[in-house]
mmCIF file with all atom_site columns, C-alpha atoms in Angstrom:
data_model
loop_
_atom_site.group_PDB
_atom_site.id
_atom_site.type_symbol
_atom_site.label_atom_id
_atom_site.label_alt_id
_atom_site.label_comp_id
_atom_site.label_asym_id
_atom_site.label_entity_id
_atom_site.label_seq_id
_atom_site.pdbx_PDB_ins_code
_atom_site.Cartn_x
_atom_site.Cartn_y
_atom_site.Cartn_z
_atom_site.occupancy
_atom_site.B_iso_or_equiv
_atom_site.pdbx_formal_charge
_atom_site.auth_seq_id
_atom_site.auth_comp_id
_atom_site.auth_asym_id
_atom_site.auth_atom_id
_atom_site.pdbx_PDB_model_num
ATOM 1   C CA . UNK A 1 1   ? 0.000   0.000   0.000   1.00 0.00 ? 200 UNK A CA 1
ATOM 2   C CA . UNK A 1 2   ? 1.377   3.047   -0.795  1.00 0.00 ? 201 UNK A CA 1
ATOM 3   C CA . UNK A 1 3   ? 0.666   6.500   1.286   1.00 0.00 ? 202 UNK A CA 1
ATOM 4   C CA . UNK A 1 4   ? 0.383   9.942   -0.337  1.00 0.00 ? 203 UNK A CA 1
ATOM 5   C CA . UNK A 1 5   ? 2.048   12.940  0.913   1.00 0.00 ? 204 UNK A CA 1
ATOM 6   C CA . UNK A 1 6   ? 0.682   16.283  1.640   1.00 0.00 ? 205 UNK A CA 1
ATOM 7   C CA . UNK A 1 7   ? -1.641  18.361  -0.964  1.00 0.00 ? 206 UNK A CA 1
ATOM 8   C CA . UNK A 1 8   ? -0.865  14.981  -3.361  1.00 0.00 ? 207 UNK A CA 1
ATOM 9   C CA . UNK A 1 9   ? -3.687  12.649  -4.236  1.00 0.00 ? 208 UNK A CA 1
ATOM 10  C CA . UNK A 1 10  ? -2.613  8.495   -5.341  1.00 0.00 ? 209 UNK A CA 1
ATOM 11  C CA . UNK A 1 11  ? -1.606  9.698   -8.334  1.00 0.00 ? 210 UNK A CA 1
ATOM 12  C CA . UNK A 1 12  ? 2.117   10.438  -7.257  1.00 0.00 ? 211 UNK A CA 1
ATOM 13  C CA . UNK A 1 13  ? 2.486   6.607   -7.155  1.00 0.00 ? 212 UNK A CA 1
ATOM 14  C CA . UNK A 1 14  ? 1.285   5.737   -10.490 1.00 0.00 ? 213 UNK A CA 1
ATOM 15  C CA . UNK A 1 15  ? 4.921   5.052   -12.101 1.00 0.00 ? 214 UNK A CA 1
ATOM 16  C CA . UNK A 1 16  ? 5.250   2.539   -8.756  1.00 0.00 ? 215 UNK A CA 1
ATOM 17  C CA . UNK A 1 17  ? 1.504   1.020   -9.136  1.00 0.00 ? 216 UNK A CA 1
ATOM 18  C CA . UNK A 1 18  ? 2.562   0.479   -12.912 1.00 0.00 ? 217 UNK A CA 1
ATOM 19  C CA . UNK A 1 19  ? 5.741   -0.881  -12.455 1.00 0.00 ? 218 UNK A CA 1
ATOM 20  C CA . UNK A 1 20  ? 4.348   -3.201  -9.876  1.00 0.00 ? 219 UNK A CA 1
ATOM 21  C CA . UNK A 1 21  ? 1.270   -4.612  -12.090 1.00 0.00 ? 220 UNK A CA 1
ATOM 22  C CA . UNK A 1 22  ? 0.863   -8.349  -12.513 1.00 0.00 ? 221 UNK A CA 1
ATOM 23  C CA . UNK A 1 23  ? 3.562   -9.024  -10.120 1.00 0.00 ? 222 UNK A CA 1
ATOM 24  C CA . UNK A 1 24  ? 1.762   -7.904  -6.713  1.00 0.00 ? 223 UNK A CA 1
ATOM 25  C CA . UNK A 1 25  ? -1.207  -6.024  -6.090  1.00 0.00 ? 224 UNK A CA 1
ATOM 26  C CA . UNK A 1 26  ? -0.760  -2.192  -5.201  1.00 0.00 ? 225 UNK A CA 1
ATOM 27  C CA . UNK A 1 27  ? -3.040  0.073   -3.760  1.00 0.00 ? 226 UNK A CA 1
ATOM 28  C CA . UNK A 1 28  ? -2.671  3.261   -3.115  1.00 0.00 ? 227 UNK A CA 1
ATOM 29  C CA . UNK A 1 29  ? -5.836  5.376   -2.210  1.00 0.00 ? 228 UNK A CA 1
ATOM 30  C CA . UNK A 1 30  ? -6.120  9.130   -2.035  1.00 0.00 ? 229 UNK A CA 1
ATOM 31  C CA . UNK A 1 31  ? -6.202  9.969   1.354   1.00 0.00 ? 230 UNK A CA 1
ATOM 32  C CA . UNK A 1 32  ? -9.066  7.415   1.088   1.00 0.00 ? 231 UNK A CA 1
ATOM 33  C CA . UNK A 1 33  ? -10.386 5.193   -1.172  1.00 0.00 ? 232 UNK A CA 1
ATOM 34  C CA . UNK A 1 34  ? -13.472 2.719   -1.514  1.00 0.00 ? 233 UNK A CA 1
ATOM 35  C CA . UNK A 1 35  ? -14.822 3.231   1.727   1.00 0.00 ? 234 UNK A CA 1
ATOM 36  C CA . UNK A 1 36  ? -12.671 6.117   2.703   1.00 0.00 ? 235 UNK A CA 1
ATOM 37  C CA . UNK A 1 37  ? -13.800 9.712   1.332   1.00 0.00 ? 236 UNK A CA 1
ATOM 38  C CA . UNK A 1 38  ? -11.167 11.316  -1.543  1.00 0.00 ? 237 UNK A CA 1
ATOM 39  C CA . UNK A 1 39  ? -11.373 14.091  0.542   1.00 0.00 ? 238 UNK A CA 1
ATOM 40  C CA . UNK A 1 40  ? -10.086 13.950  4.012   1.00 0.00 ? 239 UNK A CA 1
ATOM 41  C CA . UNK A 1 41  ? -12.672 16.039  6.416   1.00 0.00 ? 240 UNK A CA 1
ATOM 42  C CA . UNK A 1 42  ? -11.059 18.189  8.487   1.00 0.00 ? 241 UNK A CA 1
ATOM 43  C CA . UNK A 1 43  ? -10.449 17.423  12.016  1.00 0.00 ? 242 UNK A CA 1
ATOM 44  C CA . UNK A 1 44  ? -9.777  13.875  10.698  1.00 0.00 ? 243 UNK A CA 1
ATOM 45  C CA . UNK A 1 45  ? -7.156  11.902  12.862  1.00 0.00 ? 244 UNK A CA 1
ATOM 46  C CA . UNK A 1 46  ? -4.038  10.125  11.857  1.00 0.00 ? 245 UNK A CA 1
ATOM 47  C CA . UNK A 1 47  ? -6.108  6.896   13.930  1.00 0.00 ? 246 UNK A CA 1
ATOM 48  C CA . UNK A 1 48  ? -8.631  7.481   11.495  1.00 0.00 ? 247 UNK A CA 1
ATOM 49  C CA . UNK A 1 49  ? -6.833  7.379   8.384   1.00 0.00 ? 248 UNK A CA 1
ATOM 50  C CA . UNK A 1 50  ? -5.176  4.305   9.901   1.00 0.00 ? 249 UNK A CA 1
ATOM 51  C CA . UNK A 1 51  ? -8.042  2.482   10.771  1.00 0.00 ? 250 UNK A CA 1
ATOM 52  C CA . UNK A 1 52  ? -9.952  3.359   7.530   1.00 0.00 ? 251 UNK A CA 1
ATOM 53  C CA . UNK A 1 53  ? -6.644  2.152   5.614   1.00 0.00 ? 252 UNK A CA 1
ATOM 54  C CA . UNK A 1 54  ? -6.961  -1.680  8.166   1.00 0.00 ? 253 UNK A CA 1
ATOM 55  C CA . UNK A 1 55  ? -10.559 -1.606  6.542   1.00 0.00 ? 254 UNK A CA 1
ATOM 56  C CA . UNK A 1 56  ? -9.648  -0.806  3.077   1.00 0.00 ? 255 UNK A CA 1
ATOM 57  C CA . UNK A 1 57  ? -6.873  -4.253  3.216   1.00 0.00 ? 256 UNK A CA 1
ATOM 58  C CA . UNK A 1 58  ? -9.481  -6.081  5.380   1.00 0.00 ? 257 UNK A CA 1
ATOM 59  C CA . UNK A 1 59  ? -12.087 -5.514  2.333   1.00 0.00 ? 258 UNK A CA 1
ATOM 60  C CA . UNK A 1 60  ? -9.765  -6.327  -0.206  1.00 0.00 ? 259 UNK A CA 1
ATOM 61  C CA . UNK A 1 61  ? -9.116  -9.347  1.528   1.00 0.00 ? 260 UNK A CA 1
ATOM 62  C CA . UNK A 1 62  ? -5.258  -8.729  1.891   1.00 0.00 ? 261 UNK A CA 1
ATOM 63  C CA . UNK A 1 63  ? -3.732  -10.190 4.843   1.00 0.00 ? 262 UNK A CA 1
ATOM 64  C CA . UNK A 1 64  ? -0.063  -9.530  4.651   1.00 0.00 ? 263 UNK A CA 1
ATOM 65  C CA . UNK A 1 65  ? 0.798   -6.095  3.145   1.00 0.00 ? 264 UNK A CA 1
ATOM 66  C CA . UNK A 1 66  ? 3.901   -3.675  3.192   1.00 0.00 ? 265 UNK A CA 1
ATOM 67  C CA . UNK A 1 67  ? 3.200   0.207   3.431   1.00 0.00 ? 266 UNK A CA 1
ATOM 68  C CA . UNK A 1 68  ? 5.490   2.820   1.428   1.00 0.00 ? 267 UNK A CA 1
ATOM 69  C CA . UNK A 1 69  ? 4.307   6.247   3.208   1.00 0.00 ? 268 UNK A CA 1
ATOM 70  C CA . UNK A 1 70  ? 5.522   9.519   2.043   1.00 0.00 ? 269 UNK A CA 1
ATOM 71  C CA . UNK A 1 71  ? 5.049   12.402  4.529   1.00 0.00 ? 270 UNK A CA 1
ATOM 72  C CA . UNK A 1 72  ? 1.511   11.979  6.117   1.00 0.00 ? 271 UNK A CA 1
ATOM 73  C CA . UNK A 1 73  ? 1.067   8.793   4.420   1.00 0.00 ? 272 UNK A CA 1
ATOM 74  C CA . UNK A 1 74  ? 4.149   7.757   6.320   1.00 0.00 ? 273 UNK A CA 1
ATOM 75  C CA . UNK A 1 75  ? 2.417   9.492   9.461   1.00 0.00 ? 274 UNK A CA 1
ATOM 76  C CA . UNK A 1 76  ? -0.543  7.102   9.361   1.00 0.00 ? 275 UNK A CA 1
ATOM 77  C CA . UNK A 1 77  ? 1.412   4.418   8.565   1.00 0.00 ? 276 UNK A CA 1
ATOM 78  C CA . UNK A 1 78  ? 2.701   4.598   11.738  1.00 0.00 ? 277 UNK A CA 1
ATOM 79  C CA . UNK A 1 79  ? -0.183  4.098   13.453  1.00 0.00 ? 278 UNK A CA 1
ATOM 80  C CA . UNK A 1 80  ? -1.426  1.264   11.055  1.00 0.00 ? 279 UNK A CA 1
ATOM 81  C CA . UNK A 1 81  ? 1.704   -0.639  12.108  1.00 0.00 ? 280 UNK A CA 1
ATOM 82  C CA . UNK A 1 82  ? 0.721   -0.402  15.340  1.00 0.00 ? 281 UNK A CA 1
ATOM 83  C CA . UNK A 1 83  ? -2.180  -1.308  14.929  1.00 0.00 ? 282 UNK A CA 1
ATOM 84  C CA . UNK A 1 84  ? -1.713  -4.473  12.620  1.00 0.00 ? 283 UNK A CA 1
ATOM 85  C CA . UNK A 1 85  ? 2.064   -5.107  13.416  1.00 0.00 ? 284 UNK A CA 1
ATOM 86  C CA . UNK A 1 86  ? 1.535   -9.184  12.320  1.00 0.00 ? 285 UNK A CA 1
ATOM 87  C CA . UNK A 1 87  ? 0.131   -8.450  9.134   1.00 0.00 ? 286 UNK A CA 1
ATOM 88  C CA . UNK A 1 88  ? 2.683   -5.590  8.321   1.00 0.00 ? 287 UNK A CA 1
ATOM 89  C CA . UNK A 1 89  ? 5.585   -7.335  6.651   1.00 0.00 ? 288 UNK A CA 1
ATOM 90  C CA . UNK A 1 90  ? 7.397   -4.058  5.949   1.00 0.00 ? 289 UNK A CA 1
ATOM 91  C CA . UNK A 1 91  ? 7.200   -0.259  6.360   1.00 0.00 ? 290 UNK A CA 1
ATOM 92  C CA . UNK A 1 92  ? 9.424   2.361   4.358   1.00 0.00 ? 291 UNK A CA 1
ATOM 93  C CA . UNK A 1 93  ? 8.557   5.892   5.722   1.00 0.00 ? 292 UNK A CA 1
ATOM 94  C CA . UNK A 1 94  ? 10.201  8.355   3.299   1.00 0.00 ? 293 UNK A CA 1
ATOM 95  C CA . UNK A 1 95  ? 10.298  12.541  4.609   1.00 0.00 ? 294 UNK A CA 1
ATOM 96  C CA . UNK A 1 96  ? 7.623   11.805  7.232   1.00 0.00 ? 295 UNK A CA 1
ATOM 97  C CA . UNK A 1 97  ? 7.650   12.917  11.099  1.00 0.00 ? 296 UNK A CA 1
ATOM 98  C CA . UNK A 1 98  ? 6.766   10.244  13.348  1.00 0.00 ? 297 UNK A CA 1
ATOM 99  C CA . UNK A 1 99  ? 5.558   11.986  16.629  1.00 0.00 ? 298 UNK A CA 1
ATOM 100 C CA . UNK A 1 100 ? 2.582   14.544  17.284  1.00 0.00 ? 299 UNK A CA 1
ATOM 101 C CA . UNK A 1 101 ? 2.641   17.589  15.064  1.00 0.00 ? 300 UNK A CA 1
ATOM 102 C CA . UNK A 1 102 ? 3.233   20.831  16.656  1.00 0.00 ? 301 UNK A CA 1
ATOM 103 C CA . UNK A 1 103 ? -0.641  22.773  17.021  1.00 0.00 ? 302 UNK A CA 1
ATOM 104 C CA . UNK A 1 104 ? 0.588   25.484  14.992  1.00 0.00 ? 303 UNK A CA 1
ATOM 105 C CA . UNK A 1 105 ? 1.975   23.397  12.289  1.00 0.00 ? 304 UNK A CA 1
ATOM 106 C CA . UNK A 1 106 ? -1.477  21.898  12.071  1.00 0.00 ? 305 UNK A CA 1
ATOM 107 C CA . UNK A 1 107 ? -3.351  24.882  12.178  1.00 0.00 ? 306 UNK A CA 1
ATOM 108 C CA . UNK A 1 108 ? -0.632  26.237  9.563   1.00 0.00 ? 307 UNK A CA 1
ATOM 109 C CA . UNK A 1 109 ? -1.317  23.023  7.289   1.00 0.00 ? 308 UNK A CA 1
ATOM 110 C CA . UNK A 1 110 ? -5.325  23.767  7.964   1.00 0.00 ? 309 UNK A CA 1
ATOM 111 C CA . UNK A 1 111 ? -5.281  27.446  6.928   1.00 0.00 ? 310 UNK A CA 1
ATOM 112 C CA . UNK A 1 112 ? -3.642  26.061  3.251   1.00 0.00 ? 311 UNK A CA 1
ATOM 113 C CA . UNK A 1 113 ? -6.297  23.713  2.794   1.00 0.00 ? 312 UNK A CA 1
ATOM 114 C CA . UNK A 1 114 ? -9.489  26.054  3.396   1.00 0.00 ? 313 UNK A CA 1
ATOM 115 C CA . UNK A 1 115 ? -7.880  28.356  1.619   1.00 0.00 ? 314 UNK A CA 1
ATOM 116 C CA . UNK A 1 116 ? -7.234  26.213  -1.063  1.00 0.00 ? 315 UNK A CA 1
ATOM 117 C CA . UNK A 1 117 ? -10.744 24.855  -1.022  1.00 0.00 ? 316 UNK A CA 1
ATOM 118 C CA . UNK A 1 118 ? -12.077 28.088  -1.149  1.00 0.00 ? 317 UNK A CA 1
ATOM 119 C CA . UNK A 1 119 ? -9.887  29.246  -3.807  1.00 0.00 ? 318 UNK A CA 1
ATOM 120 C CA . UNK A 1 120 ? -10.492 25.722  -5.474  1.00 0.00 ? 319 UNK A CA 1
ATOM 121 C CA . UNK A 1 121 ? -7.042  26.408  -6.502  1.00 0.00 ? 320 UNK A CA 1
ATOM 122 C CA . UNK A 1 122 ? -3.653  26.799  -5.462  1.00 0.00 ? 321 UNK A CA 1
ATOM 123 C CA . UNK A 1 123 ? -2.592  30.580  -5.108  1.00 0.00 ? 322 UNK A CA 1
ATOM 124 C CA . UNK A 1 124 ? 1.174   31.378  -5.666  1.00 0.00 ? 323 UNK A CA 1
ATOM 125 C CA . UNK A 1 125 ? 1.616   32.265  -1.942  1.00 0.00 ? 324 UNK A CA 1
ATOM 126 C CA . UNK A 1 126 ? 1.173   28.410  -0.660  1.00 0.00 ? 325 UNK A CA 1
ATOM 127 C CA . UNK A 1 127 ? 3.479   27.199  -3.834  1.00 0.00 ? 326 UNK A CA 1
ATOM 128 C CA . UNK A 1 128 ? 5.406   29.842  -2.320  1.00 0.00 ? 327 UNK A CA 1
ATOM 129 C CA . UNK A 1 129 ? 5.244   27.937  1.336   1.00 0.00 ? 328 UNK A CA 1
ATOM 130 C CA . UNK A 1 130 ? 5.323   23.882  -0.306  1.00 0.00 ? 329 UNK A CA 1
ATOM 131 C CA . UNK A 1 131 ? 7.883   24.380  -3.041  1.00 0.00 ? 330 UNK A CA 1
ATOM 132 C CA . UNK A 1 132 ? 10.237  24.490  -0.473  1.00 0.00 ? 331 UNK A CA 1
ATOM 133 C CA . UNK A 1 133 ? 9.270   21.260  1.415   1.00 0.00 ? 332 UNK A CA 1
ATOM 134 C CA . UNK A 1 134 ? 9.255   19.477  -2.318  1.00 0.00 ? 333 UNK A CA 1
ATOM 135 C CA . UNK A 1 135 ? 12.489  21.223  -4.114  1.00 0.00 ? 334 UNK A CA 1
ATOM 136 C CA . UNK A 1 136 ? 15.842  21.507  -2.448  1.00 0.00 ? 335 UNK A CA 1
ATOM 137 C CA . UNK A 1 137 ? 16.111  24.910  -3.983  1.00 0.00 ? 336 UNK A CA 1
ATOM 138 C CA . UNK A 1 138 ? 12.484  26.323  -3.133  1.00 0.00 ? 337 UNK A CA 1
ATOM 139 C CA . UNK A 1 139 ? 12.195  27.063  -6.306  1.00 0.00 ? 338 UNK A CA 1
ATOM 140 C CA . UNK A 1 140 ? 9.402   25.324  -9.192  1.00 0.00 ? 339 UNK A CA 1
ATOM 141 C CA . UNK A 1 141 ? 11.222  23.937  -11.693 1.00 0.00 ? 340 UNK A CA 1
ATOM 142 C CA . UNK A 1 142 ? 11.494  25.631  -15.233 1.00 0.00 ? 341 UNK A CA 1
#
């Protein structure tokens, strides 16, 4: 299973999914999938995500399962591991934080969302705020 990162959707992992086909099966839902909602409400917990994730394998009938988690899908991968630690056969967490975020780096993280939402864009000020957590230089590339 494969975990999104921030402002991403499943789509990031479609070169992995692809290269993966017809050897093992790959999911890798958008901050939900199936059961889960494409959009994650907010207030939603990373024990939520995990849990809905345990349901999504559970439904799919997968028993054993390894989780690649980029930033919060490395976050919630966490807490699926603990939750399932039998069935997890292997857990790569790549630029994630494994603790409790900071309240103002959640509220931060909130503010970009609604205003995204409300927007129903991205304005250049948040590219202005992500670019640098995505590009070593900060800068979008030309």
């Amino acid at each position: 299973m494969f975990g999104h990162s921030y402002l991403w959707d499943s789509a990031m992992w479609a070169p992995q999914v692809a290269a993966l086909k017809g050897s093992i099966a790959a999911s890798c839902p958008s901050c939900g999938a199936t059961a889960i909602p494409t959009r994650c409400p907010r207030g939603l917990h990373l024990a939520t995500l995990a849990r809905d994730h345990l349901a999504l394998l559970d439904a799919l009938g997968i028993d054993e399962f390894v989780l690649v988690g980029l930033s919060i899908g490395g976050m919630w991968g966490v807490e699926l591991a603990r939750m399932a630690p039998a069935r997890l056969k292997g857990l790569v967490l790549m630029d994630s934080f494994v603790g409790l975020e900071p309240q103002i780096t959640c509220e931060r993280y909130l503010g970009m969302l609604a205003m995204i939402e409300q927007l129903g864009t991205i304005p250049a000020p948040i590219v202005e705020q992500v670019a640098p957590l995505f590009l070593p230089t900060g800068r979008m590339p030309t």
